[in-house]
Short mmCIF file of N, CA and C in Angstrom, two decimals:
data_model
loop_
_atom_site.label_atom_id
_atom_site.label_comp_id
_atom_site.label_asym_id
_atom_site.label_seq_id
_atom_site.Cartn_x
_atom_site.Cartn_y
_atom_site.Cartn_z
N MET A 1383 44.05 107.72 -57.65
CA MET A 1383 42.89 108.75 -56.92
C MET A 1383 42.81 107.03 -57.13
N GLU A 1384 41.09 107.55 -56.27
CA GLU A 1384 40.23 106.73 -55.95
C GLU A 1384 38.61 106.78 -56.68
N ILE A 1385 37.99 105.45 -56.61
CA ILE A 1385 37.23 105.41 -57.96
C ILE A 1385 35.88 104.90 -56.63
N ARG A 1386 34.72 106.06 -56.43
CA ARG A 1386 33.48 105.30 -55.04
C ARG A 1386 32.48 105.44 -56.13
N PHE A 1387 31.77 104.49 -56.03
CA PHE A 1387 30.28 104.21 -56.38
C PHE A 1387 28.75 104.53 -54.84
N GLN A 1388 28.61 105.97 -55.49
CA GLN A 1388 27.89 106.36 -54.40
C GLN A 1388 26.22 107.26 -55.94
N THR A 1389 25.60 107.74 -55.09
CA THR A 1389 24.47 108.20 -55.67
C THR A 1389 24.72 109.86 -55.96
N LYS A 1390 23.64 109.94 -56.42
CA LYS A 1390 23.90 111.85 -57.55
C LYS A 1390 24.08 112.91 -56.24
N GLU A 1391 22.90 112.02 -55.18
CA GLU A 1391 22.98 113.04 -53.90
C GLU A 1391 23.86 112.88 -53.06
N GLU A 1392 24.75 111.66 -53.02
CA GLU A 1392 25.15 111.11 -52.19
C GLU A 1392 26.78 112.08 -53.11
N SER A 1393 27.14 112.29 -54.01
CA SER A 1393 28.12 113.26 -54.31
C SER A 1393 27.69 114.15 -54.80
N ASN A 1394 27.03 114.71 -54.50
CA ASN A 1394 26.35 116.27 -54.58
C ASN A 1394 26.61 117.16 -53.02
N ARG A 1395 26.31 115.98 -52.06
CA ARG A 1395 26.92 116.64 -50.30
C ARG A 1395 28.20 116.53 -50.73
N GLN A 1396 28.65 115.44 -50.80
CA GLN A 1396 30.33 115.69 -50.75
C GLN A 1396 30.80 116.85 -51.32
N GLN A 1397 30.60 116.92 -52.78
CA GLN A 1397 31.64 117.73 -53.51
C GLN A 1397 31.19 119.94 -52.71
N GLN A 1398 29.87 119.80 -52.48
CA GLN A 1398 28.95 120.61 -51.75
C GLN A 1398 30.34 120.42 -49.50
N GLU A 1399 30.29 119.73 -49.14
CA GLU A 1399 31.39 119.86 -47.86
C GLU A 1399 32.38 119.98 -47.96
N ASP A 1400 33.11 119.83 -49.86
CA ASP A 1400 34.40 119.92 -49.52
C ASP A 1400 34.69 121.79 -49.92
N PHE A 1401 33.47 122.04 -50.80
CA PHE A 1401 33.45 123.31 -51.07
C PHE A 1401 33.66 124.15 -49.44
N LEU A 1402 32.54 123.95 -49.59
CA LEU A 1402 32.43 124.71 -47.86
C LEU A 1402 33.62 124.32 -46.46
N LYS A 1403 34.42 124.11 -46.78
CA LYS A 1403 35.89 123.69 -46.09
C LYS A 1403 36.74 124.45 -46.27
N LEU A 1404 36.64 125.60 -48.15
CA LEU A 1404 37.33 126.08 -48.45
C LEU A 1404 37.05 127.74 -47.50
N SER A 1405 38.60 128.34 -47.40
CA SER A 1405 38.24 129.61 -47.15
C SER A 1405 37.54 130.47 -48.19
N GLY A 1406 37.09 131.90 -47.87
CA GLY A 1406 36.58 132.49 -48.44
C GLY A 1406 37.56 132.81 -50.19
N ALA A 1407 38.25 132.85 -50.29
CA ALA A 1407 39.51 133.31 -51.43
C ALA A 1407 39.27 131.91 -52.06
N GLU A 1408 39.80 131.22 -51.19
CA GLU A 1408 39.67 129.61 -52.28
C GLU A 1408 38.45 129.69 -52.89
N ARG A 1409 37.61 129.74 -52.07
CA ARG A 1409 36.32 129.44 -52.95
C ARG A 1409 36.00 130.68 -53.99
N VAL A 1410 36.28 131.75 -54.08
CA VAL A 1410 35.87 133.05 -54.88
C VAL A 1410 37.05 132.10 -56.11
N ARG A 1411 38.37 131.46 -55.79
CA ARG A 1411 39.51 131.38 -56.96
C ARG A 1411 38.98 129.59 -57.84
N SER A 1412 38.35 129.29 -56.94
CA SER A 1412 37.51 128.24 -57.56
C SER A 1412 36.67 127.83 -58.26
N PHE A 1413 35.79 128.96 -57.94
CA PHE A 1413 34.65 129.56 -58.84
C PHE A 1413 34.92 130.15 -60.29
N LEU A 1414 35.70 130.79 -59.81
CA LEU A 1414 37.08 131.77 -60.91
C LEU A 1414 37.64 130.36 -62.23
N ARG A 1415 38.24 129.65 -60.91
CA ARG A 1415 39.35 128.63 -62.27
C ARG A 1415 37.97 127.73 -63.37
N LEU A 1416 36.74 127.45 -62.67
CA LEU A 1416 35.33 126.48 -62.88
C LEU A 1416 34.75 127.56 -64.30
N SER A 1417 34.24 129.20 -64.29
CA SER A 1417 34.17 130.06 -65.63
C SER A 1417 35.02 129.86 -66.31
N GLU A 1418 36.16 129.97 -65.82
CA GLU A 1418 37.12 129.69 -67.23
C GLU A 1418 37.11 128.12 -67.47
N ARG A 1419 36.75 127.12 -67.24
CA ARG A 1419 36.98 125.67 -67.61
C ARG A 1419 35.66 125.61 -68.22
N ILE A 1420 34.80 126.06 -67.98
CA ILE A 1420 32.99 126.36 -68.92
C ILE A 1420 33.27 126.60 -70.03
N SER A 1421 34.14 128.48 -69.75
CA SER A 1421 34.12 128.91 -71.48
C SER A 1421 34.83 128.20 -72.34
N ARG A 1422 35.77 127.43 -71.65
CA ARG A 1422 36.67 126.42 -72.85
C ARG A 1422 36.10 125.70 -73.81
N PHE A 1423 34.41 125.19 -73.13
CA PHE A 1423 33.87 124.43 -74.07
C PHE A 1423 33.46 124.72 -75.19
N PRO A 1424 33.50 123.57 -76.27
CA PRO A 1424 32.41 123.77 -77.85
C PRO A 1424 31.34 124.51 -77.90
N VAL A 1425 30.87 125.70 -78.58
CA VAL A 1425 29.93 125.49 -78.62
C VAL A 1425 29.82 126.01 -80.05
N LYS A 1426 28.77 125.74 -80.82
CA LYS A 1426 28.01 126.83 -81.96
C LYS A 1426 28.27 127.92 -82.72
N ASN A 1427 27.37 128.61 -81.42
CA ASN A 1427 27.75 130.29 -81.44
C ASN A 1427 29.02 130.45 -81.17
N LYS A 1428 29.82 131.43 -82.63
CA LYS A 1428 31.17 131.43 -82.47
C LYS A 1428 30.78 133.45 -81.88
N VAL A 1429 31.51 133.58 -80.89
CA VAL A 1429 31.09 134.44 -80.28
C VAL A 1429 32.64 135.87 -79.76
N ASP A 1430 32.78 137.25 -80.70
CA ASP A 1430 33.99 137.53 -80.19
C ASP A 1430 34.79 137.80 -79.24
N LYS A 1431 35.69 136.74 -78.26
CA LYS A 1431 36.15 137.08 -76.81
C LYS A 1431 36.19 138.36 -76.58
N ASN A 1432 37.02 139.37 -77.01
CA ASN A 1432 37.57 140.34 -76.95
C ASN A 1432 36.93 141.71 -76.87
N LYS A 1433 35.29 141.13 -77.10
CA LYS A 1433 34.49 142.78 -77.43
C LYS A 1433 33.03 142.65 -76.15
N ASP A 1434 33.86 143.36 -75.29
CA ASP A 1434 33.15 144.54 -74.15
C ASP A 1434 33.28 143.14 -73.15
N ASN A 1435 34.44 142.96 -72.58
CA ASN A 1435 34.31 142.03 -71.50
C ASN A 1435 35.59 142.31 -70.16
N PHE A 1436 35.29 142.36 -69.16
CA PHE A 1436 35.66 142.59 -68.18
C PHE A 1436 36.52 141.37 -67.71
N LEU A 1437 38.24 141.39 -67.63
CA LEU A 1437 38.83 140.83 -67.59
C LEU A 1437 39.31 141.05 -65.84
N ILE A 1438 39.62 139.59 -65.11
CA ILE A 1438 40.15 139.64 -64.14
C ILE A 1438 41.64 138.91 -64.42
N ILE A 1439 42.57 138.91 -63.85
CA ILE A 1439 43.77 138.08 -64.31
C ILE A 1439 44.62 137.90 -62.77
N ILE A 1440 44.58 136.62 -62.19
CA ILE A 1440 45.05 136.33 -61.35
C ILE A 1440 46.70 135.45 -61.07
N LYS A 1441 47.39 135.79 -61.18
CA LYS A 1441 48.79 135.62 -60.98
C LYS A 1441 48.88 134.57 -60.10
N PRO A 1442 49.89 133.22 -60.42
CA PRO A 1442 49.67 132.72 -59.15
C PRO A 1442 50.87 133.09 -58.41
N ARG A 1443 51.12 133.02 -56.98
CA ARG A 1443 51.70 133.44 -56.15
C ARG A 1443 52.80 132.67 -56.79
#
């Protein structure tokens, strides 16, 4: 693990460069993983997770 001290702008630029180095399929998978992790954040309003959801299930190879 590496610790770097950089500005927010530098950090954002590095993240964008790293993301753009991925192939199209890897970008989609990365986006879906991020979306799934965000959905696990605690919220005050509880919503029925199974109501009117469209599920995409990606099985690892």
